[in-house]
Tab-separated table of C-alpha atoms in Angstrom:
chain	number	residue	atom	x	y	z
O	277	MET	CA	46.728	66.950	106.339
O	278	LYS	CA	48.573	64.230	105.095
O	279	LYS	CA	51.479	62.879	107.393
O	280	ILE	CA	55.405	63.680	106.495
O	281	SER	CA	57.126	60.613	106.542
O	282	ILE	CA	60.328	60.176	107.939
O	283	LYS	CA	62.886	60.077	104.876
O	284	ILE	CA	61.746	63.571	103.589
O	285	LEU	CA	61.792	64.800	107.837
O	286	VAL	CA	65.381	64.048	107.625
O	287	LEU	CA	66.097	65.557	104.056
O	288	LEU	CA	64.286	68.452	104.991
O	289	ILE	CA	66.676	69.479	108.181
O	290	LEU	CA	69.759	68.335	106.906
O	291	SER	CA	68.657	70.073	103.627
O	292	PRO	CA	71.806	73.536	103.127
O	293	LEU	CA	69.116	75.758	102.715
O	294	ALA	CA	67.771	74.626	106.603
O	295	ASN	CA	70.846	74.832	108.359
O	296	GLY	CA	71.289	78.500	107.086
O	297	LYS	CA	74.559	76.619	104.564
O	298	LEU	CA	74.246	78.026	100.629
O	299	PRO	CA	74.092	74.873	98.238
O	300	PHE	CA	76.893	76.690	95.604
O	301	ASN	CA	77.332	73.513	93.991
O	302	GLU	CA	73.710	73.503	92.401
O	303	CYS	CA	74.565	77.007	90.559
O	304	LYS	CA	76.264	75.140	87.431
O	305	LYS	CA	79.901	75.333	87.059
O	306	TYR	CA	80.471	78.362	88.540
O	307	GLY	CA	79.012	77.855	92.084
O	308	GLU	CA	82.938	77.038	92.851
O	309	TYR	CA	83.298	80.797	92.065
O	310	ILE	CA	80.360	82.615	93.284
O	311	GLU	CA	80.732	80.807	96.899
O	312	GLY	CA	84.687	82.233	96.668
O	313	GLN	CA	82.855	85.863	96.477
O	314	TYR	CA	80.517	85.345	98.999
O	315	GLU	CA	82.830	84.909	101.054
O	316	LYS	CA	85.267	87.195	100.440
O	317	ILE	CA	82.359	89.532	100.867
O	318	ILE	CA	81.969	88.469	104.064
O	319	GLU	CA	85.262	89.129	105.029
O	320	ASN	CA	85.245	92.428	103.701
O	321	SER	CA	81.313	93.342	105.066
O	322	LYS	CA	84.133	93.321	108.479
O	323	ARG	CA	86.002	96.796	107.483
O	324	ARG	CA	83.286	98.391	104.717
O	325	ASP	CA	80.841	98.568	101.589
O	326	VAL	CA	81.054	96.184	99.502
O	327	THR	CA	77.089	96.881	97.892
O	328	LYS	CA	79.177	96.546	94.606
O	329	GLU	CA	80.040	93.836	95.120
O	330	ILE	CA	76.786	92.348	96.190
O	331	GLU	CA	74.691	93.866	93.412
O	332	THR	CA	77.906	92.097	90.479
O	333	LEU	CA	76.673	88.438	92.657
O	334	LYS	CA	73.693	88.732	92.565
O	335	ARG	CA	73.663	89.319	88.928
O	336	THR	CA	75.637	86.110	88.422
O	337	ALA	CA	73.823	84.271	90.894
O	338	ASN	CA	70.806	84.952	89.255
O	339	HIS	CA	71.291	83.964	86.404
O	340	PHE	CA	73.838	80.404	87.052
O	341	CYS	CA	72.499	79.455	90.447
O	342	LYS	CA	68.187	77.724	91.456
O	343	ARG	CA	65.266	80.469	91.995
O	344	GLU	CA	65.647	79.463	95.687
O	345	ILE	CA	69.257	80.092	95.861
O	346	SER	CA	69.124	83.227	94.837
O	347	SER	CA	65.822	84.246	97.438
O	348	LYS	CA	69.057	82.890	99.867
O	349	LEU	CA	71.491	84.898	98.664
O	350	GLN	CA	69.130	87.684	98.972
O	351	ASN	CA	68.062	87.302	102.485
O	352	SER	CA	71.664	87.097	103.403
O	353	PHE	CA	73.205	89.714	101.085
O	354	THR	CA	71.136	92.810	103.004
O	355	ARG	CA	72.553	91.717	106.384
O	356	LEU	CA	75.497	92.249	104.447
O	357	GLN	CA	75.202	95.139	103.062
O	358	LYS	CA	73.994	96.646	106.770
O	359	ASN	CA	76.916	95.217	108.580
O	360	GLY	CA	79.222	95.927	105.463
O	361	LEU	CA	77.865	99.679	106.341
O	362	LYS	CA	77.690	100.783	109.495
O	363	ASN	CA	81.485	99.473	109.155
O	364	HIS	CA	82.354	101.390	106.164
O	365	LEU	CA	81.397	104.833	108.191
O	366	ASP	CA	83.444	103.581	111.306
O	367	LEU	CA	86.043	102.985	108.295
O	368	MET	CA	85.946	106.833	106.889
O	369	VAL	CA	86.038	108.283	110.390
O	370	LYS	CA	89.032	106.583	110.338
O	371	GLU	CA	90.189	107.364	107.270
O	372	ALA	CA	89.526	111.175	107.393
O	373	ARG	CA	91.781	111.703	110.362
O	374	ARG	CA	94.174	109.349	108.969
O	375	VAL	CA	94.393	111.051	105.328
O	376	SER	CA	93.721	114.360	106.886
O	377	GLN	CA	98.120	113.728	107.320
O	378	PHE	CA	98.760	113.502	103.846
O	379	ARG	CA	95.868	115.559	101.764
O	380	ALA	CA	92.097	116.848	102.682
O	381	PRO	CA	89.824	114.056	103.293
O	382	LYS	CA	86.715	115.337	100.189
O	383	TRP	CA	85.873	111.557	98.682
O	384	GLU	CA	86.373	110.706	102.569
O	385	ILE	CA	83.530	113.058	104.632
O	386	SER	CA	81.877	112.617	100.936
O	387	GLU	CA	81.065	108.947	101.810
O	388	ILE	CA	80.413	109.568	106.154
O	389	GLU	CA	77.888	111.954	104.884
O	390	ARG	CA	76.586	109.089	101.827
O	391	VAL	CA	76.712	106.483	104.153
O	392	ARG	CA	74.960	107.492	107.253
O	393	LYS	CA	72.075	108.578	105.061
O	394	LYS	CA	71.885	104.926	103.716
O	395	LEU	CA	72.060	104.294	107.720
O	396	GLY	CA	69.600	106.916	109.200
O	397	VAL	CA	71.702	108.422	111.412
O	398	SER	CA	73.333	111.452	112.652
O	399	ASN	CA	76.903	112.350	111.719
O	400	PRO	CA	80.323	110.645	113.950
O	401	LEU	CA	82.114	114.099	113.081
O	402	ASN	CA	80.200	118.009	113.801
O	403	SER	CA	81.274	120.876	112.326
O	404	VAL	CA	84.114	121.027	113.895
O	405	GLU	CA	86.294	118.641	113.462
O	406	LEU	CA	85.474	118.678	109.574
O	407	TRP	CA	86.517	121.794	109.468
O	408	ARG	CA	90.103	120.732	110.885
O	409	LEU	CA	89.973	117.644	109.082
O	410	ASN	CA	90.249	120.272	105.918
O	411	ARG	CA	92.104	122.597	106.881
O	412	ASN	CA	95.263	120.805	108.160
O	413	GLY	CA	94.917	117.593	104.893
O	414	SER	CA	95.116	120.560	102.543
O	415	ARG	CA	98.044	122.279	104.736
O	416	ASN	CA	99.947	119.213	104.764
O	417	SER	CA	99.044	118.603	101.161
O	418	GLN	CA	100.469	122.016	99.852
O	419	GLY	CA	103.629	121.170	101.601
O	420	ARG	CA	104.189	117.806	99.708
O	421	LYS	CA	103.065	119.724	96.760
O	422	SER	CA	107.004	120.728	96.396
O	423	LYS	CA	108.882	117.158	97.398
O	424	CYS	CA	106.429	115.976	94.553
O	425	SER	CA	108.178	117.083	91.948
O	426	ASN	CA	106.464	114.622	87.729
O	427	ILE	CA	109.039	112.137	87.535
O	428	ASP	CA	108.410	109.816	85.099
O	429	ASN	CA	111.697	107.216	84.305
O	430	ARG	CA	109.711	105.171	82.279
O	431	LYS	CA	112.823	103.249	78.731
O	432	PRO	CA	113.125	101.798	75.945
O	433	PRO	CA	113.540	98.135	77.458
O	434	LEU	CA	110.303	98.835	79.099
O	435	VAL	CA	108.589	100.181	76.206
O	436	GLU	CA	108.805	102.111	73.115
O	437	LYS	CA	109.133	105.814	72.490
O	438	ARG	CA	106.802	107.110	69.229
O	439	ASN	CA	107.325	110.472	67.772
O	440	GLY	CA	108.465	111.634	71.678
O	441	LYS	CA	105.482	109.641	73.181
O	442	ILE	CA	105.628	105.912	75.353
O	443	ILE	CA	104.233	103.172	74.351
O	444	ASP	CA	103.737	101.172	77.116
O	445	LYS	CA	103.125	97.029	77.049
O	446	PRO	CA	103.976	95.843	80.514
O	447	ARG	CA	104.187	91.866	80.599
O	448	ASN	CA	101.930	89.478	81.555
O	449	GLN	CA	103.044	86.991	83.745
O	450	ASP	CA	99.314	85.579	84.398
O	451	SER	CA	98.493	82.667	86.153
O	452	ILE	CA	102.184	81.717	87.603
O	453	GLY	CA	103.184	82.464	91.111
O	454	TRP	CA	106.497	84.464	89.666
O	455	CYS	CA	105.449	88.042	89.883
O	456	TYR	CA	109.928	88.886	91.817
O	457	ALA	CA	111.069	87.672	88.777
O	458	PHE	CA	108.624	90.003	86.445
O	459	ALA	CA	109.990	93.005	89.004
O	460	ALA	CA	113.006	91.497	89.060
O	461	ALA	CA	113.973	90.778	84.338
O	462	ASP	CA	112.802	95.508	84.335
O	463	LEU	CA	114.707	95.784	87.115
O	464	ILE	CA	117.562	95.178	85.478
O	465	GLY	CA	116.648	95.838	81.870
O	466	HIS	CA	115.863	98.798	83.291
O	467	LYS	CA	119.570	99.736	83.936
O	468	ILE	CA	121.872	98.020	80.823
O	469	GLY	CA	118.855	99.029	78.465
O	470	LYS	CA	118.281	95.482	76.967
O	471	LYS	CA	115.033	92.970	77.859
O	472	VAL	CA	115.809	90.000	80.044
O	473	SER	CA	114.383	87.072	80.515
O	474	ALA	CA	111.466	86.698	83.089
O	475	VAL	CA	111.990	83.900	83.585
O	476	ASP	CA	115.296	82.788	82.809
O	477	ILE	CA	114.495	84.237	86.274
O	478	ALA	CA	112.355	82.362	88.052
O	479	ASN	CA	114.498	79.417	87.063
O	480	SER	CA	117.549	80.697	88.343
O	481	PHE	CA	115.738	81.994	92.536
O	482	ASN	CA	114.469	78.337	92.268
O	483	GLU	CA	117.068	76.121	90.956
O	484	GLY	CA	118.880	73.890	94.676
O	485	SER	CA	116.299	75.179	96.063
O	486	LEU	CA	114.026	73.520	99.053
O	487	SER	CA	111.562	72.941	96.846
O	488	ASP	CA	113.204	71.713	93.849
O	489	ILE	CA	115.834	69.549	96.188
O	490	PHE	CA	112.336	67.816	97.216
O	491	GLY	CA	110.852	67.111	93.763
O	492	SER	CA	108.015	69.975	93.599
O	493	ASN	CA	107.427	70.797	89.233
O	494	GLU	CA	109.053	74.078	88.634
O	495	THR	CA	105.384	75.348	88.119
O	496	SER	CA	104.187	74.467	91.653
O	497	MET	CA	107.666	76.845	93.161
O	498	GLU	CA	105.673	80.319	92.723
O	499	GLY	CA	107.225	83.359	95.320
O	500	GLY	CA	109.919	84.703	95.348
O	501	PHE	CA	112.615	88.002	96.594
O	502	THR	CA	113.200	89.969	94.425
O	503	SER	CA	116.410	91.045	94.892
O	504	ASP	CA	117.468	87.709	95.774
O	505	ALA	CA	115.904	86.946	92.255
O	506	ALA	CA	117.922	89.960	90.919
O	507	ASN	CA	121.630	88.818	91.991
O	508	SER	CA	120.918	85.237	91.994
O	509	ALA	CA	119.956	85.524	87.988
O	510	LEU	CA	123.432	88.407	88.016
O	511	LYS	CA	125.473	86.108	89.215
O	512	ARG	CA	124.445	83.186	85.925
O	513	GLY	CA	124.704	85.100	83.916
O	514	LEU	CA	121.646	87.418	82.061
O	515	CYS	CA	119.269	85.582	78.999
O	516	LEU	CA	117.209	87.679	76.976
O	517	GLU	CA	114.045	87.623	76.114
O	518	SER	CA	114.509	86.937	72.525
O	519	GLN	CA	116.533	83.957	73.957
O	520	LEU	CA	113.586	82.714	76.666
O	521	PRO	CA	110.475	84.353	76.267
O	522	SER	CA	108.597	85.068	79.443
O	523	ASP	CA	105.343	87.430	78.052
O	524	ASP	CA	102.343	84.624	77.875
O	525	TYR	CA	100.428	86.875	75.722
O	526	LYS	CA	103.105	85.839	72.457
O	527	PHE	CA	102.077	81.550	72.814
O	528	SER	CA	98.375	81.499	72.520
O	529	THR	CA	95.083	83.127	73.625
O	530	ASP	CA	93.722	80.605	75.404
O	531	SER	CA	96.175	79.966	77.354
O	532	ASN	CA	99.076	81.097	79.042
O	533	LEU	CA	102.850	80.876	80.775
O	534	MET	CA	101.746	78.222	83.481
O	535	LYS	CA	99.651	75.900	81.001
O	536	GLU	CA	102.568	75.491	78.377
O	537	TYR	CA	105.896	74.877	80.747
O	538	GLN	CA	103.216	72.767	82.768
O	539	ARG	CA	102.814	71.208	79.272
O	540	VAL	CA	106.707	70.728	79.263
O	541	GLU	CA	106.758	69.311	82.202
O	542	LYS	CA	104.094	66.651	81.376
O	543	ILE	CA	105.993	65.734	78.092
O	544	TYR	CA	108.936	64.536	79.963
O	545	GLU	CA	107.212	62.404	82.307
O	546	SER	CA	105.188	60.467	79.661
O	547	PHE	CA	108.496	60.141	77.794
O	548	ARG	CA	109.295	58.228	80.895
O	549	LYS	CA	106.642	56.295	80.860
O	550	ARG	CA	107.417	55.181	77.895
O	551	THR	CA	110.987	54.347	78.220
O	552	THR	CA	110.834	52.380	81.129
O	553	GLU	CA	109.034	49.817	82.688
O	554	ALA	CA	108.029	49.176	86.401
O	555	GLY	CA	110.369	47.614	88.580
O	556	LEU	CA	109.697	43.722	90.528
O	557	VAL	CA	109.116	45.746	93.626
O	558	PHE	CA	109.430	49.580	93.411
O	559	GLY	CA	110.659	52.268	90.979
O	560	ARG	CA	110.648	52.375	87.681
O	561	ASN	CA	114.153	50.717	85.905
O	562	ASP	CA	115.101	51.929	82.121
O	563	LEU	CA	114.227	49.908	78.940
O	564	LYS	CA	117.422	48.124	77.164
O	565	GLY	CA	118.411	47.974	73.860
O	566	THR	CA	116.145	47.638	70.626
O	567	ARG	CA	113.638	48.565	73.273
O	568	TYR	CA	114.284	51.407	74.292
O	569	ARG	CA	115.665	52.933	71.129
O	570	ARG	CA	112.126	51.506	69.945
O	571	ALA	CA	110.396	53.598	71.989
O	572	VAL	CA	112.908	56.473	72.303
O	573	SER	CA	111.428	57.006	67.604
O	574	SER	CA	107.823	56.107	68.550
O	575	PHE	CA	108.100	58.967	71.381
O	576	GLU	CA	110.027	61.570	68.719
O	577	GLN	CA	107.212	60.452	65.473
O	578	ASP	CA	104.296	60.911	67.970
O	579	LEU	CA	106.067	64.222	68.581
O	580	VAL	CA	106.188	65.209	64.427
O	581	CYS	CA	103.006	64.452	64.863
O	582	ASN	CA	101.700	66.675	67.599
O	583	ARG	CA	103.313	69.716	66.189
O	584	ILE	CA	105.464	69.572	69.169
O	585	GLU	CA	108.497	71.584	67.762
O	586	GLY	CA	106.602	74.679	66.388
O	587	GLU	CA	105.424	75.658	69.687
O	588	PHE	CA	108.160	74.573	71.928
O	589	ASN	CA	110.274	77.444	69.342
O	590	VAL	CA	107.870	79.146	71.097
O	591	LEU	CA	108.205	78.587	74.557
O	592	PHE	CA	111.910	78.424	73.477
O	593	PRO	CA	114.307	79.616	69.976
O	594	SER	CA	116.750	77.716	69.824
O	595	VAL	CA	115.387	73.987	70.189
O	596	ASN	CA	114.350	71.978	67.502
O	597	ALA	CA	113.255	68.078	67.437
O	598	GLN	CA	116.770	66.794	67.607
O	599	SER	CA	117.979	68.959	70.804
O	600	LEU	CA	115.008	68.167	71.979
O	601	MET	CA	115.076	64.324	71.826
O	602	THR	CA	118.960	64.857	73.108
O	603	ILE	CA	118.120	67.017	76.147
O	604	LEU	CA	115.109	64.368	77.059
O	605	LYS	CA	117.289	61.743	76.887
O	606	ARG	CA	119.946	63.331	79.344
O	607	SER	CA	117.617	64.904	81.976
O	608	SER	CA	116.828	63.064	85.155
O	609	SER	CA	113.385	64.736	86.226
O	610	ALA	CA	110.853	67.244	84.757
O	611	ASN	CA	113.190	69.424	86.593
O	612	ASP	CA	115.951	69.190	85.638
O	613	PHE	CA	114.611	68.343	81.576
O	614	ILE	CA	113.217	72.595	82.047
O	615	ASP	CA	116.603	72.823	83.423
O	616	ASN	CA	118.325	71.836	80.377
O	617	LEU	CA	116.230	72.984	78.219
O	618	VAL	CA	116.554	76.941	79.786
O	619	ALA	CA	120.413	76.254	79.293
O	620	LYS	CA	120.131	74.916	75.613
O	621	SER	CA	118.487	78.673	75.247
O	622	CYS	CA	120.436	81.050	76.832
O	623	LYS	CA	124.206	79.661	75.858
O	624	ASN	CA	125.765	83.000	75.515
O	625	ARG	CA	124.801	85.207	78.713
O	626	ILE	CA	126.017	88.195	79.468
O	627	ARG	CA	128.166	88.994	82.375
O	628	ASN	CA	126.992	91.653	84.961
O	629	SER	CA	129.476	94.257	83.673
O	630	GLN	CA	128.372	96.905	85.571
O	631	ASN	CA	129.019	95.074	88.821
O	632	LEU	CA	125.374	95.921	89.910
O	633	LYS	CA	123.820	94.220	92.744
O	634	PHE	CA	120.719	94.858	94.561
O	635	GLU	CA	119.139	95.466	98.273
O	636	SER	CA	116.142	95.176	99.406
O	637	SER	CA	114.117	96.571	103.234
O	638	GLY	CA	111.479	95.117	104.054
O	639	MET	CA	109.490	93.989	107.344
O	640	LEU	CA	111.964	95.897	109.572
O	641	THR	CA	112.408	98.659	107.850
O	642	SER	CA	109.915	101.771	108.338
O	643	THR	CA	107.669	102.928	105.675
O	644	ASN	CA	108.892	106.708	105.818
O	645	SER	CA	112.576	104.494	105.487
O	646	MET	CA	110.841	102.601	102.049
O	647	VAL	CA	109.372	106.085	100.602
O	648	ASN	CA	112.534	107.974	100.986
O	649	THR	CA	114.182	105.039	98.936
O	650	ILE	CA	111.906	105.527	96.272
O	651	ASN	CA	111.973	109.259	95.848
O	652	LYS	CA	115.662	109.218	95.590
O	653	LYS	CA	115.662	106.351	93.369
O	654	LEU	CA	112.950	107.980	91.063
O	655	GLU	CA	114.961	111.460	91.727
O	656	SER	CA	117.686	109.832	90.181
O	657	GLY	CA	116.835	108.307	87.186
O	658	ASP	CA	115.708	104.818	88.004
O	659	ILE	CA	112.866	102.568	89.015
O	660	VAL	CA	112.523	100.516	92.556
O	661	GLY	CA	110.464	96.981	93.023
O	662	VAL	CA	107.770	96.828	95.471
O	663	ASN	CA	106.087	94.496	98.337
O	664	TYR	CA	102.649	95.219	97.919
O	665	LYS	CA	98.772	93.612	98.621
O	666	ALA	CA	97.772	93.312	95.307
O	667	SER	CA	93.724	93.322	96.537
O	668	SER	CA	94.434	97.415	97.098
O	669	LEU	CA	95.026	97.242	93.343
O	670	SER	CA	91.209	96.926	92.871
O	671	ASN	CA	89.938	99.029	95.924
O	672	LEU	CA	92.531	101.069	97.611
O	673	LEU	CA	90.957	99.405	100.971
O	674	ASP	CA	91.504	97.104	100.927
O	675	TYR	CA	94.874	94.701	101.857
O	676	ASP	CA	94.420	91.387	101.807
O	677	GLU	CA	98.004	89.750	103.476
O	678	ASP	CA	96.793	86.321	101.010
O	679	SER	CA	97.916	89.117	98.112
O	680	ARG	CA	100.660	90.007	98.294
O	681	HIS	CA	102.426	90.651	95.260
O	682	ALA	CA	106.467	92.613	93.271
O	683	SER	CA	106.100	95.384	90.762
O	684	ILE	CA	108.217	98.448	89.924
O	685	VAL	CA	107.971	101.886	90.790
O	686	VAL	CA	108.455	104.183	87.480
O	687	ALA	CA	106.755	107.621	88.402
O	688	ARG	CA	105.757	109.712	90.056
O	689	ARG	CA	103.181	112.861	89.917
O	690	PHE	CA	101.220	115.183	91.937
O	691	ASN	CA	97.648	114.539	91.173
O	692	LYS	CA	95.653	118.742	92.017
O	693	ASN	CA	92.187	116.948	91.671
O	694	THR	CA	92.816	114.863	94.657
O	695	GLY	CA	96.100	116.601	96.235
O	696	SER	CA	97.329	113.347	96.692
O	697	CYS	CA	101.182	112.333	95.420
O	698	GLU	CA	100.393	109.955	92.956
O	699	TYR	CA	103.303	106.748	92.396
O	700	LEU	CA	103.181	104.984	89.298
O	701	ILE	CA	102.439	101.264	89.835
O	702	ARG	CA	103.914	99.488	86.615
O	703	ASN	CA	102.177	96.238	87.196
O	704	SER	CA	103.580	92.146	85.403
O	705	TRP	CA	99.061	91.584	84.405
O	706	GLY	CA	99.778	92.704	80.834
O	707	ASN	CA	96.804	95.008	79.475
O	708	THR	CA	94.543	94.989	82.580
O	709	ARG	CA	91.786	96.844	81.994
O	710	ALA	CA	90.893	100.230	84.329
O	711	SER	CA	87.759	98.222	84.952
O	712	SER	CA	90.394	95.735	86.938
O	713	TYR	CA	91.668	99.113	89.515
O	714	ASP	CA	89.897	100.831	92.001
O	715	SER	CA	87.328	103.302	90.246
O	716	ARG	CA	89.729	106.748	92.220
O	717	THR	CA	92.231	106.309	90.784
O	718	ARG	CA	93.199	106.897	86.789
O	719	SER	CA	94.907	103.738	85.642
O	720	GLY	CA	94.757	101.025	83.483
O	721	GLY	CA	96.714	99.843	80.394
O	722	GLY	CA	98.310	97.661	83.233
O	723	ASN	CA	100.091	100.648	85.098
O	724	HIS	CA	97.560	101.968	88.339
O	725	TRP	CA	98.788	105.966	89.446
O	726	MET	CA	98.911	104.927	93.656
O	727	PRO	CA	98.003	108.410	95.777
O	728	GLU	CA	100.636	108.079	98.916
O	729	GLU	CA	98.288	108.101	101.347
O	730	TYR	CA	97.344	104.324	100.636
O	731	LEU	CA	100.897	103.250	99.015
O	732	ARG	CA	102.063	103.295	103.085
O	733	GLU	CA	98.937	101.880	103.781
O	734	SER	CA	99.727	98.580	101.456
O	735	MET	CA	103.853	98.196	100.968
O	736	HIS	CA	105.861	95.822	103.162
O	737	GLY	CA	109.186	95.839	100.817
O	738	VAL	CA	111.130	98.034	98.415
O	739	SER	CA	114.065	96.890	95.905
O	740	TYR	CA	116.572	98.338	94.588
O	741	VAL	CA	120.558	98.764	93.006
O	742	LYS	CA	122.992	99.823	95.281
């Protein structure tokens, strides 16, 4: 037998495979994505079945990772799948008891039967309890049916109506964390009958915030409160979508709202670098006289050559090359540049002639109270903002704290097939495919029918007109 060199022995001991770690960096450029999905599977397996996620990631790993890594993943998947099934069985027992307050737990009971057969164990619920859960659930469903009349409060400008049919094109915030602003824009637009700019609402909310004061870029100021943002915009005056576009599909197929505004920030930084020079001690000093004028002229020519004006006209329709340069020269930061561009675009603001004011109910409010508010608003012809865990969109059983999101509730219906009262969440992720949502809900086109028994678990706040 040949001796193994010390160097090779050390490599074997320190290798990721030997230490139980999975070297995702060897999965080509998708290593980070695969690792992220793998970590999600680990977390989800602590609560529920992750078989579908495992099968999806298997195909990705087999395609992009080296064979030994895929083999290592396979061994890990076997263990995760079994743990997920065990936890899923426990969860389904709890869910069957919980959802019977709203409807018959037929799906949960079928899941219990499916999983317990895979695990080779007996049903944790005896026949008497199964009968009782179905009976009580059916009774509770019938009791809720009378209070869950079909309502659809979608109307222009949120949607178009053609030949009596609703043509819905939900907004698309894409990768920027301004969901609260898109929700606020829809809530206000529904009241005034005009499509309001979500970008302007986000800009109004961000202006003067701690992040703004401490110099954070506009595009990094993500997250906010729907009602506060709506009230701030109403106080400043409203800007229409036609004056300051928000939906990223209007820009291009290979870009989005975040990237476009990051480009705006970079244009300011580039201009600043071109028209200043390093100070003797620190900072940068403005060029003077002829040097400054030449730098400005050169920068303006570059903008023309790169056809920046055309792109700016999509983001800021009323800003031409001349006004762009004027705004650049008088702006003191990238944020100030964006603020000035917004101000130029939104000269003719709409005043709050209806004296609209928004309120919100949050963590200190009971779920029953929030659901009652949604029902009352829908029954009065209004729509409601809702804060919830976005992870529940793709799987009704998931309530990831890191997935907090804001949308609007625009409709309600009673689902005869499931016995659930359902609420239509109009999301701000564009025309999202139905495959992106939980298969148990007939969702698609950017809208999601959320059963009440799951909305209650996911929801943590509502916003509405006072």
